[in-house]
Amino acid sequence: MRVWADVYSAAGARQGAGPVALKAAGVTRVLDGVGTIRLSAPGTDARARALLVNENHVRIYTQATDDAAVREMGRGVIRKVRASGSPTDWSLDVEGPDDLDGLTRVSTKLLRKYSAETTGDIVDDLVALVSGWSATTTGGNTTDARFDAVSVLKAILGLCEQQGLHLRAGTSNKTIEVGAFGSDAGLRLVNPAQIMPGMEAQDGLAFIETITVEQDSEPVCTRLYPLGSGIGEAWLTLLNATRNTPYTRQVVNVNGIDQHFLEDFAAVAQYGVIEKMGKFNIAPLSNSAADVENAANALYDQAAAWLTRYCQRLDSYQVTAKKVRATIRPGDKVRLVYNGVVTRDGEVVHFLDVDDDFWVMECTERVGVEGAALDLTLASVDRHAQDAARVVIGSLETLSIDSVTVKPYFNNGAPLVYNRVIDATTPAIVPVRFT
């Protein structure tokens, strides 16, 4: 097993006369986030000390045998360099974010607005702010969007969340992909009772070493009342939305006002009615009827995407596998086949039996002189596991501090600053200032 890295400057110029030999390397790829790289090289290697320095970029390669194909594991930028050892042995360890970090270093600046544009056009325009980068986008609706003082990556992630899409690094340098994903990676993870002849040669077959399963229904929501930006009765709701797929818009009059919601009927049948109020950061670009409708439709898109993911129990698996010879990408699906059997007091106990496709949410590839291994985070639903405290949507269920006043809710009444009693026949003009 060989592993090495080619080194480049921040400007993209190749550094050194050749690659740096590594003792070990690891690459973590994350769906909808920046991954990490980790390298270890002999500290006695002068070339490694000269090239593996802060802000240099690396591309990591591996080769299982001399006659096997060379495969790129990943790319990233060095942010931390650590040397350690003893008088007889010295090691150089570096780590940093993967290539997507480049999109976090450029801001959208203030007041970047898009009106009735496709998701692909918005992504292309945002990515074009970062020199040399490009994007491939599939799916998404025409929408409005506004971004103020956020990184390009955060802006695209916000758009993906609104449209129910995902983001990941592309297969070539300085590229990203935006889409629904979910394609078959062509990998089966199995725990065979014994390895039969021919199984070792099957590249699409990997052997499970360890597995952990967690089934979590705490975040489940079956009925969502979505609200956009605004205060009190000025909140943006689904009133002006025109979308009805995948959920029919519904309304109920409570406390004297119409309250709009979406409901997953299959989830209600399984879990009952579980209500949540959802506050999403969506507002019209202006007060025009067209912009209000576009904003209401954007609110529908994001609420429907959220409900689709949170109306189901999340089954997540942590799997360590051997003999993975292909690059597994987050956002793809793999087949997990596991038949867990133990014998207790002469009785055969089946503790786990699963045979299904699962989303790859995160994967960590580790390569060293002793071999290679892959750690996978798999999920039945394309969302990351969260604890109960992180499932609160927006700020409706939290306390906000406004100046010196703690407000668990918004006050519908304005402070009384002036009054005058007049008779019923005297006209009055009440000026209202809009800023």
Coordinates of C-alpha atoms in Angstrom, one line a residue:
M1 CA 0.0 0.0 0.0
R2 CA 1.5 3.3 -1.1
V3 CA 0.3 6.8 -0.3
W4 CA 1.8 10.1 -1.3
A5 CA 0.9 13.8 -1.9
D6 CA 1.6 16.3 -4.6
V7 CA 2.0 19.8 -3.2
Y8 CA 0.9 23.1 -4.7
S9 CA 1.2 26.8 -3.7
A10 CA -2.0 28.8 -2.9
A11 CA -1.8 30.2 -6.4
G12 CA -1.8 26.6 -7.9
A13 CA 1.9 26.3 -8.8
R14 CA 3.4 22.8 -8.3
Q15 CA 6.0 22.7 -5.5
G16 CA 9.1 20.6 -5.4
A17 CA 10.6 18.2 -7.9
G18 CA 8.1 15.4 -7.1
P19 CA 5.6 14.0 -4.6
V20 CA 6.1 13.7 -0.9
A21 CA 6.0 10.1 0.4
L22 CA 3.6 9.7 3.4
K23 CA 3.4 7.3 6.2
A24 CA -0.4 7.6 6.5
A25 CA -3.2 9.8 5.2
G26 CA -6.9 10.3 6.0
V27 CA -9.6 12.1 4.1
T28 CA -13.1 12.9 5.5
R29 CA -15.8 13.9 3.0
V30 CA -19.0 15.4 4.3
L31 CA -22.4 16.0 2.7
D32 CA -23.3 19.8 2.9
G33 CA -20.1 20.7 4.6
V34 CA -16.3 21.2 4.4
G35 CA -14.4 17.9 5.0
T36 CA -10.9 17.5 6.3
I37 CA -7.5 16.0 5.3
R38 CA -4.8 14.6 7.6
L39 CA -1.2 13.6 6.5
S40 CA 1.7 12.0 8.4
A41 CA 5.2 12.1 6.9
P42 CA 8.7 11.2 8.3
G43 CA 10.0 14.2 10.1
T44 CA 13.5 13.3 8.9
D45 CA 12.5 13.9 5.3
A46 CA 13.8 17.3 4.3
R47 CA 11.4 17.6 1.4
A48 CA 8.4 16.9 3.6
R49 CA 9.5 19.6 6.0
A50 CA 10.1 22.1 3.2
L51 CA 6.8 21.4 1.4
L52 CA 4.2 20.5 4.0
V53 CA 3.8 24.0 5.3
N54 CA 0.8 26.2 6.1
E55 CA -1.4 27.3 3.3
N56 CA 0.1 25.0 0.7
H57 CA -2.4 22.8 -1.1
V58 CA -2.1 19.0 -1.4
R59 CA -3.6 16.3 -3.5
I60 CA -3.4 12.9 -1.9
Y61 CA -3.0 9.7 -4.0
T62 CA -2.9 6.0 -3.1
Q63 CA -2.0 2.7 -4.9
A64 CA -2.9 -0.7 -3.4
T65 CA -0.3 -2.6 -5.3
D66 CA 2.4 -1.9 -7.9
D67 CA 0.1 -3.0 -10.7
A68 CA -3.1 -1.4 -9.4
A69 CA -4.5 1.8 -10.6
V70 CA -3.5 5.1 -8.9
R71 CA -6.5 6.7 -7.1
E72 CA -6.9 10.3 -5.8
M73 CA -8.2 10.2 -2.2
G74 CA -8.8 13.9 -1.9
R75 CA -7.5 17.5 -1.9
G76 CA -7.1 20.2 0.7
V77 CA -5.1 23.0 2.3
I78 CA -2.7 22.7 5.1
R79 CA -3.8 24.7 8.2
K80 CA -2.1 23.0 11.1
V81 CA 1.5 21.5 11.2
R82 CA 2.6 19.5 14.2
A83 CA 6.0 17.9 14.7
S84 CA 6.6 15.3 17.4
G85 CA 8.8 12.4 18.3
S86 CA 12.0 11.3 20.1
P87 CA 15.7 11.6 19.3
T88 CA 15.5 8.3 17.3
D89 CA 12.2 9.0 15.4
W90 CA 10.5 12.2 14.3
S91 CA 7.1 12.6 12.7
L92 CA 5.4 15.4 10.8
D93 CA 1.6 15.6 11.1
V94 CA -0.5 18.1 9.1
E95 CA -4.2 18.7 8.8
G96 CA -6.7 21.1 7.3
P97 CA -10.0 21.5 5.4
D98 CA -10.7 20.0 2.1
D99 CA -11.0 22.0 -1.2
L100 CA -14.5 23.4 -0.4
D101 CA -12.8 25.7 2.1
G102 CA -12.0 28.0 -0.9
L103 CA -15.7 28.9 -1.0
T104 CA -15.6 30.1 2.7
R105 CA -13.0 32.7 2.0
V106 CA -15.0 35.0 -0.3
S107 CA -18.1 37.0 0.8
T108 CA -21.2 37.8 -1.0
K109 CA -20.9 41.4 0.3
L110 CA -24.2 43.3 1.0
L111 CA -27.5 43.3 -0.9
R112 CA -26.9 40.5 -3.4
K113 CA -30.4 39.9 -4.7
Y114 CA -31.9 37.5 -7.2
S115 CA -35.5 37.8 -8.4
A116 CA -37.3 34.9 -10.1
E117 CA -34.1 33.1 -11.1
T118 CA -33.4 29.4 -11.4
T119 CA -31.5 27.6 -8.7
G120 CA -28.7 26.8 -11.2
D121 CA -28.3 30.4 -12.3
I122 CA -28.1 31.6 -8.7
V123 CA -25.5 29.0 -7.9
D124 CA -23.4 29.8 -11.0
D125 CA -23.4 33.5 -10.1
L126 CA -22.4 32.8 -6.5
V127 CA -19.6 30.4 -7.5
A128 CA -18.3 32.9 -10.1
L129 CA -17.3 35.2 -7.2
V130 CA -14.5 32.8 -6.4
S131 CA -11.8 32.8 -9.0
G132 CA -11.4 29.5 -10.9
W133 CA -14.4 27.7 -9.5
S134 CA -17.4 26.3 -11.3
A135 CA -20.6 24.4 -10.4
T136 CA -23.0 21.8 -11.8
T137 CA -26.6 22.1 -10.6
T138 CA -29.6 19.8 -11.1
G139 CA -33.1 20.3 -9.7
G140 CA -34.6 23.2 -7.8
N141 CA -37.3 25.7 -8.6
T142 CA -37.3 29.3 -9.8
T143 CA -37.0 31.5 -6.7
D144 CA -36.0 34.8 -5.1
A145 CA -33.0 35.1 -2.9
R146 CA -31.0 37.8 -1.0
F147 CA -27.7 37.4 0.7
D148 CA -25.9 39.9 3.0
A149 CA -22.4 39.5 4.2
V150 CA -22.1 35.7 4.2
S151 CA -19.5 33.4 2.6
V152 CA -20.2 32.0 -0.8
L153 CA -20.4 28.5 0.7
K154 CA -23.0 29.6 3.3
A155 CA -25.1 31.3 0.7
I156 CA -25.2 28.2 -1.5
L157 CA -25.9 26.0 1.5
G158 CA -28.8 28.3 2.4
L159 CA -30.2 28.0 -1.1
C160 CA -29.8 24.2 -1.0
E161 CA -31.7 24.1 2.3
Q162 CA -34.5 26.2 0.8
Q163 CA -34.8 24.0 -2.3
G164 CA -34.3 20.6 -0.6
L165 CA -31.0 20.0 -2.4
H166 CA -27.5 19.1 -1.3
L167 CA -23.9 20.3 -2.0
R168 CA -20.7 18.4 -2.3
A169 CA -17.2 18.7 -3.8
G170 CA -17.0 17.8 -7.5
T171 CA -14.7 15.2 -9.0
S172 CA -12.3 17.7 -10.5
N173 CA -10.4 20.6 -9.0
K174 CA -12.3 23.7 -7.8
T175 CA -15.8 22.3 -8.7
I176 CA -18.9 21.7 -6.7
E177 CA -22.1 19.8 -7.4
V178 CA -25.6 20.8 -6.3
G179 CA -28.5 18.5 -6.6
A180 CA -30.8 15.9 -4.9
F181 CA -28.2 13.2 -5.3
G182 CA -29.0 9.6 -4.1
S183 CA -27.3 7.7 -6.9
D184 CA -26.1 4.1 -6.4
A185 CA -22.4 4.1 -5.6
G186 CA -22.1 0.5 -6.7
L187 CA -20.9 -0.7 -3.3
R188 CA -22.3 -3.5 -1.1
L189 CA -21.2 -3.6 2.6
V190 CA -21.5 -7.2 3.9
N191 CA -20.5 -9.3 6.9
P192 CA -20.1 -12.8 5.4
A193 CA -19.9 -15.7 7.7
Q194 CA -16.9 -16.7 5.7
I195 CA -15.1 -15.2 2.7
M196 CA -15.8 -17.4 -0.3
P197 CA -13.4 -17.8 -3.3
G198 CA -13.8 -14.9 -5.7
M199 CA -15.2 -12.4 -3.1
E200 CA -11.8 -10.7 -2.6
A201 CA -11.6 -9.9 -6.3
Q202 CA -15.0 -8.1 -6.4
D203 CA -14.3 -4.4 -6.3
G204 CA -17.9 -3.6 -5.5
L205 CA -17.9 -5.7 -2.4
A206 CA -16.5 -4.5 1.0
F207 CA -16.3 -6.4 4.3
I208 CA -17.8 -4.9 7.5
E209 CA -15.5 -4.9 10.6
T210 CA -17.7 -3.1 13.0
I211 CA -21.2 -1.6 13.0
T212 CA -23.3 0.6 15.3
V213 CA -26.9 1.3 14.7
E214 CA -29.1 4.1 16.2
Q215 CA -32.8 4.6 15.7
D216 CA -34.0 8.1 16.7
S217 CA -37.6 9.4 16.6
E218 CA -37.1 12.4 18.9
P219 CA -37.0 15.0 16.1
V220 CA -40.0 13.6 14.2
C221 CA -42.6 16.2 13.1
T222 CA -45.7 15.4 11.2
R223 CA -47.4 18.8 11.0
L224 CA -45.4 21.9 10.3
Y225 CA -46.6 25.5 10.6
P226 CA -44.0 27.5 8.6
L227 CA -43.4 31.2 9.1
G228 CA -41.0 33.5 7.3
S229 CA -39.6 36.8 8.4
G230 CA -41.7 39.5 10.0
I231 CA -43.3 40.3 13.4
G232 CA -46.8 39.5 14.7
E233 CA -49.5 39.5 12.0
A234 CA -46.8 40.7 9.5
W235 CA -45.2 37.3 9.4
L236 CA -44.7 35.8 6.0
T237 CA -47.0 32.7 5.7
L238 CA -48.2 30.3 3.0
L239 CA -51.2 32.5 2.3
N240 CA -49.9 33.7 -1.0
A241 CA -48.1 30.5 -2.0
T242 CA -49.3 28.7 -5.2
R243 CA -47.5 25.4 -4.7
N244 CA -49.2 22.2 -3.5
T245 CA -46.6 19.5 -4.2
P246 CA -45.6 17.4 -2.3
Y247 CA -48.0 18.6 0.4
T248 CA -51.3 20.3 0.1
R249 CA -51.4 23.6 1.8
Q250 CA -53.9 23.6 4.7
V251 CA -55.2 26.3 7.1
V252 CA -57.0 26.4 10.4
N253 CA -58.4 29.4 12.3
V254 CA -56.9 29.6 15.8
N255 CA -56.9 32.6 18.1
G256 CA -58.8 34.5 15.6
I257 CA -56.3 34.2 12.7
D258 CA -55.7 31.8 9.9
Q259 CA -52.7 29.6 10.5
H260 CA -51.3 27.7 7.5
F261 CA -49.6 24.3 7.8
L262 CA -48.3 21.3 5.9
E263 CA -48.9 17.7 7.1
D264 CA -47.6 14.3 6.1
F265 CA -50.5 12.0 6.3
A266 CA -48.5 8.8 6.2
A267 CA -46.4 10.0 9.1
V268 CA -49.5 11.0 11.1
A269 CA -50.8 7.5 10.6
Q270 CA -47.6 6.1 12.0
Y271 CA -46.7 8.6 14.8
G272 CA -49.8 10.7 15.3
V273 CA -49.9 14.5 15.1
I274 CA -46.6 16.0 16.2
E275 CA -46.7 19.8 15.7
K276 CA -43.8 22.2 15.3
M277 CA -43.8 25.9 14.5
G278 CA -41.0 26.6 12.0
K279 CA -39.3 30.0 11.6
F280 CA -37.4 30.3 8.3
N281 CA -35.3 33.3 7.3
I282 CA -37.3 34.1 4.1
A283 CA -38.7 37.6 3.3
P284 CA -40.1 39.2 0.1
L285 CA -37.6 41.3 -1.9
S286 CA -40.3 44.1 -2.0
N287 CA -44.0 44.6 -1.2
S288 CA -45.1 43.9 -4.7
A289 CA -47.6 41.1 -5.2
A290 CA -45.2 39.1 -7.4
D291 CA -42.4 39.3 -4.8
V292 CA -44.7 38.4 -1.9
E293 CA -45.9 35.3 -4.0
N294 CA -42.3 34.3 -4.8
A295 CA -41.4 34.6 -1.1
A296 CA -44.4 32.5 -0.1
N297 CA -43.4 29.9 -2.6
A298 CA -39.8 29.9 -1.3
L299 CA -41.2 29.4 2.2
Y300 CA -43.3 26.5 0.9
D301 CA -40.2 24.9 -0.8
Q302 CA -38.1 25.1 2.3
A303 CA -40.8 23.9 4.7
A304 CA -41.8 21.0 2.4
A305 CA -38.1 19.9 2.2
W306 CA -37.8 20.1 6.0
L307 CA -40.9 18.2 6.6
T308 CA -40.0 15.5 4.1
R309 CA -36.8 14.8 6.0
Y310 CA -38.2 15.1 9.6
C311 CA -41.4 13.2 9.2
Q312 CA -39.5 10.0 9.4
R313 CA -37.5 8.2 12.1
L314 CA -33.8 8.4 11.4
D315 CA -31.9 5.1 11.3
S316 CA -28.2 5.8 11.3
Y317 CA -25.3 3.4 11.0
Q318 CA -21.6 3.8 11.8
V319 CA -19.7 1.3 9.8
T320 CA -16.0 0.5 9.5
A321 CA -15.2 -1.5 6.3
K322 CA -12.2 -3.1 4.7
K323 CA -11.4 -3.7 1.0
V324 CA -12.9 -0.5 -0.4
R325 CA -11.3 0.1 -3.7
A326 CA -13.4 3.0 -5.0
T327 CA -13.9 6.6 -3.9
I328 CA -17.2 6.8 -2.0
R329 CA -18.8 10.2 -2.2
P330 CA -21.3 11.7 0.3
G331 CA -24.7 12.0 -1.2
D332 CA -24.5 8.6 -2.9
K333 CA -26.2 5.5 -1.6
V334 CA -24.7 2.1 -0.7
R335 CA -26.2 -1.2 0.0
L336 CA -25.9 -2.4 3.6
V337 CA -26.3 -6.2 4.1
Y338 CA -25.8 -7.3 7.7
N339 CA -27.0 -10.5 9.4
G340 CA -26.1 -10.2 13.1
V341 CA -26.1 -13.6 14.8
V342 CA -24.7 -14.6 18.2
T343 CA -25.1 -17.8 20.2
R344 CA -26.1 -17.5 23.9
D345 CA -26.4 -20.6 26.0
G346 CA -26.8 -22.7 22.9
E347 CA -29.5 -20.5 21.5
V348 CA -29.0 -18.6 18.2
V349 CA -30.0 -14.9 18.6
H350 CA -30.5 -12.6 15.6
F351 CA -29.7 -9.1 17.0
L352 CA -29.6 -7.2 13.6
D353 CA -31.0 -8.1 10.2
V354 CA -30.7 -5.3 7.5
D355 CA -30.6 -5.4 3.7
D356 CA -31.3 -1.9 2.3
D357 CA -29.9 1.1 0.6
F358 CA -28.7 4.0 2.8
W359 CA -27.4 7.6 2.2
V360 CA -23.7 8.2 2.7
M361 CA -23.7 11.3 4.9
E362 CA -20.0 11.2 5.8
C363 CA -17.0 9.0 4.9
T364 CA -13.5 8.9 6.3
E365 CA -10.9 7.1 4.3
R366 CA -7.7 6.0 6.2
V367 CA -4.6 4.7 4.4
G368 CA -1.3 3.6 5.9
V369 CA 1.5 1.1 5.3
E370 CA -0.7 -1.5 7.1
G371 CA -3.6 -1.1 4.7
A372 CA -6.7 0.9 4.2
A373 CA -10.1 1.3 6.0
L374 CA -13.2 3.3 5.4
D375 CA -15.5 4.7 8.2
L376 CA -19.0 5.5 6.9
T377 CA -21.9 7.4 8.5
L378 CA -25.0 6.0 6.8
A379 CA -28.6 7.2 7.2
S380 CA -32.0 6.1 6.1
V381 CA -33.0 9.8 5.5
D382 CA -30.8 12.4 3.8
R383 CA -30.2 14.5 7.0
H384 CA -27.5 14.5 9.6
A385 CA -28.3 13.3 13.1
Q386 CA -29.1 16.0 15.6
D387 CA -29.7 16.1 19.3
A388 CA -33.1 17.4 20.6
A389 CA -31.7 20.8 21.4
R390 CA -30.6 21.4 17.8
V391 CA -33.9 20.4 16.2
V392 CA -35.7 23.7 17.2
I393 CA -36.5 25.5 13.9
G394 CA -35.6 29.2 14.0
S395 CA -36.3 31.2 17.1
L396 CA -39.9 30.7 17.9
E397 CA -39.3 28.4 20.8
T398 CA -36.3 30.3 22.2
L399 CA -35.8 33.4 24.3
S400 CA -34.4 36.4 22.4
I401 CA -32.9 39.4 24.2
D402 CA -33.9 42.8 22.7
S403 CA -32.0 45.6 24.3
V404 CA -32.6 44.8 28.0
T405 CA -35.9 43.1 27.6
V406 CA -36.2 39.3 27.5
K407 CA -39.0 38.4 25.0
P408 CA -40.3 34.8 24.8
Y409 CA -42.9 36.1 22.4
F410 CA -43.7 39.2 20.3
N411 CA -46.0 41.9 21.6
N412 CA -48.9 42.6 19.3
G413 CA -49.6 46.1 20.8
A414 CA -47.4 49.1 20.2
P415 CA -46.4 51.3 23.2
L416 CA -48.9 54.1 23.8
V417 CA -47.1 57.4 23.1
Y418 CA -50.1 59.8 22.7
N419 CA -53.8 59.9 23.0
R420 CA -56.6 62.4 22.7
V421 CA -60.3 61.9 23.2
I422 CA -62.4 63.3 20.3
D423 CA -66.1 63.0 19.5
A424 CA -67.4 60.5 16.9
T425 CA -67.9 63.2 14.2
T426 CA -64.4 64.8 14.3
P427 CA -62.1 63.5 11.5
A428 CA -58.5 62.5 12.4
I429 CA -55.4 62.0 10.3
V430 CA -53.0 59.4 11.7
P431 CA -49.6 59.5 10.0
V432 CA -47.6 56.3 9.8
R433 CA -44.0 56.4 8.8
F434 CA -42.4 53.4 6.9
T435 CA -38.6 53.3 6.9

